[in-house]
Short mmCIF file of the C-alpha atoms (twelve columns), coordinates in Angstrom:
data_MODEL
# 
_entry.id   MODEL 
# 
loop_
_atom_site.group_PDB 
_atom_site.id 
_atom_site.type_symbol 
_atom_site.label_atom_id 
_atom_site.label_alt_id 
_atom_site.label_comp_id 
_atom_site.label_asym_id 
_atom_site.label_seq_id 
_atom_site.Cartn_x 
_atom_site.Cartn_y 
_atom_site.Cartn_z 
_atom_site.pdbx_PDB_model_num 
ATOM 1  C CA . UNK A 1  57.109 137.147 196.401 1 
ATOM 2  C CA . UNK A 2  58.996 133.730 197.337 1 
ATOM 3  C CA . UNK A 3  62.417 134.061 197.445 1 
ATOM 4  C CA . UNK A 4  65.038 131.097 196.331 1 
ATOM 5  C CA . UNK A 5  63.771 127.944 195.376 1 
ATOM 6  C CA . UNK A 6  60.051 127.044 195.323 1 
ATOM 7  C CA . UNK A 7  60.360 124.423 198.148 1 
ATOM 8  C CA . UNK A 8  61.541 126.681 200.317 1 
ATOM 9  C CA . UNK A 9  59.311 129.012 202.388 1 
ATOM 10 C CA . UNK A 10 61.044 132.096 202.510 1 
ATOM 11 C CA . UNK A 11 59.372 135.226 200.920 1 
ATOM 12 C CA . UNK A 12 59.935 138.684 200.649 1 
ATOM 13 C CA . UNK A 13 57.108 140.565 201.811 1 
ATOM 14 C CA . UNK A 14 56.354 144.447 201.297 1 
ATOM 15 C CA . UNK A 15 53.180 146.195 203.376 1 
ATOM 16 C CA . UNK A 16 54.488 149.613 202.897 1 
ATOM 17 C CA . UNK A 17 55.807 150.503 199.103 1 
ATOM 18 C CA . UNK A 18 59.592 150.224 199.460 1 
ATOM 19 C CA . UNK A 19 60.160 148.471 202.875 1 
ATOM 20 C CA . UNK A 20 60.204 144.497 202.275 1 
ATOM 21 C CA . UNK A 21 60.742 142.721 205.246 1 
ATOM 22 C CA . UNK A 22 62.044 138.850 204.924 1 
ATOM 23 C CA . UNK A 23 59.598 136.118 206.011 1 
ATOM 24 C CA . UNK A 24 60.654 132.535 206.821 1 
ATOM 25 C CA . UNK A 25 57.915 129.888 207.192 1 
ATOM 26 C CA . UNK A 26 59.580 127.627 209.775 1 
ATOM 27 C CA . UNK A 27 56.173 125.952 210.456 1 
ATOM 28 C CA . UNK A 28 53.575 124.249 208.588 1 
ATOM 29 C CA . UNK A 29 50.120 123.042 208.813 1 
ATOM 30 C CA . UNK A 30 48.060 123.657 205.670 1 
ATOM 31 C CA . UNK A 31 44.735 123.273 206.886 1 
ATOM 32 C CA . UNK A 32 45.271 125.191 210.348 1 
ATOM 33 C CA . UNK A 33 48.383 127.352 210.733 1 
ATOM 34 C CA . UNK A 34 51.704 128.399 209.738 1 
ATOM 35 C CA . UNK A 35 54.627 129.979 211.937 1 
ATOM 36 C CA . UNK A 36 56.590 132.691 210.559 1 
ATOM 37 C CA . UNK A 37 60.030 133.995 211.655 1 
ATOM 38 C CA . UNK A 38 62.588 136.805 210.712 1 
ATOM 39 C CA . UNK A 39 66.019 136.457 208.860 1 
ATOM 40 C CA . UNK A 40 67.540 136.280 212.664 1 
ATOM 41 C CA . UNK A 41 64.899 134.675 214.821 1 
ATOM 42 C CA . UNK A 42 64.459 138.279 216.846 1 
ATOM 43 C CA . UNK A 43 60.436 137.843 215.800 1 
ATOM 44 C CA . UNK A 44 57.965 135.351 214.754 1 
ATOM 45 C CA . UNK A 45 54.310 135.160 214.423 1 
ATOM 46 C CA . UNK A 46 52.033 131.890 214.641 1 
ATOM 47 C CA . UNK A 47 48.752 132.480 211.990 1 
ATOM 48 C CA . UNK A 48 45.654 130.580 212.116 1 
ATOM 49 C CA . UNK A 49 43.036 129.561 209.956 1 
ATOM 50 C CA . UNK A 50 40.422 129.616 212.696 1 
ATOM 51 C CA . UNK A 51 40.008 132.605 215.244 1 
ATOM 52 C CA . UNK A 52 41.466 130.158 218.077 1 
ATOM 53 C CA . UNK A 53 44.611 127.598 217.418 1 
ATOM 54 C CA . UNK A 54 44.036 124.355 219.633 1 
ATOM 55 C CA . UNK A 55 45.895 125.452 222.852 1 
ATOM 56 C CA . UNK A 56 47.954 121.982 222.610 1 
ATOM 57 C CA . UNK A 57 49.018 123.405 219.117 1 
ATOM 58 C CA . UNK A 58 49.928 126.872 220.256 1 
ATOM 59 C CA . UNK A 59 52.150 125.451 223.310 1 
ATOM 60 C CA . UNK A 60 53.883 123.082 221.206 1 
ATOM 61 C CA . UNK A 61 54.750 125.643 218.064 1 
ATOM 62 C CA . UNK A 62 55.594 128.070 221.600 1 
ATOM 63 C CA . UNK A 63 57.827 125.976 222.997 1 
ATOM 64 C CA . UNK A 64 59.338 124.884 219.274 1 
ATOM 65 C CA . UNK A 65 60.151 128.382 219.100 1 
ATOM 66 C CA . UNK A 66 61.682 128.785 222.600 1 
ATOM 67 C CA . UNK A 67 64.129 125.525 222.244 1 
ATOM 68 C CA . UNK A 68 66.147 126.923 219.610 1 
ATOM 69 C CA . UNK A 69 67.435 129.443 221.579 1 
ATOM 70 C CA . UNK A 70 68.780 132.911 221.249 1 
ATOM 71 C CA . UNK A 71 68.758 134.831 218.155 1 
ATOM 72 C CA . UNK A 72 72.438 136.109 217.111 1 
ATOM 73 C CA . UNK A 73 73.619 139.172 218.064 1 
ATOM 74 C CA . UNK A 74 75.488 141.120 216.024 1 
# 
């Protein structure tokens, strides 16, 4: 289910009845991936279209991820 406005992509996601879990998509590519993130950065996951993302593509959304540094602590 998205969650705030429909140009945003955050959704709330459930895989097991009552436990949602929030999804951010942080990156984009509509005909080969998308890169998903938690509400604190502790966790993200890269998906692709094809059974192998372009290594080039992988290092670059990997090192994306890696230059924003730290997630909070609380």
């Amino acid at each position: 289910m998205l969650v705030g406005a429909s140009s945003e992509g955050r959704l709330k996601v459930s895989f097991f009845g009552p436990f949602y879990g929030a999804y951010n998509i942080i990156a984009l590519d509509p005909e080969r991936y998308s890169m998903i993130c938690g509400p604190d950065r502790s966790y993200f996951w890269i998906l692709s279209r094809e059974p192998k993302l372009d290594p080039k593509t992988l290092e670059m959304l990997v090192s994306a991820h890696g230059s924003w540094g730290s997630p909070p602590t609380s």
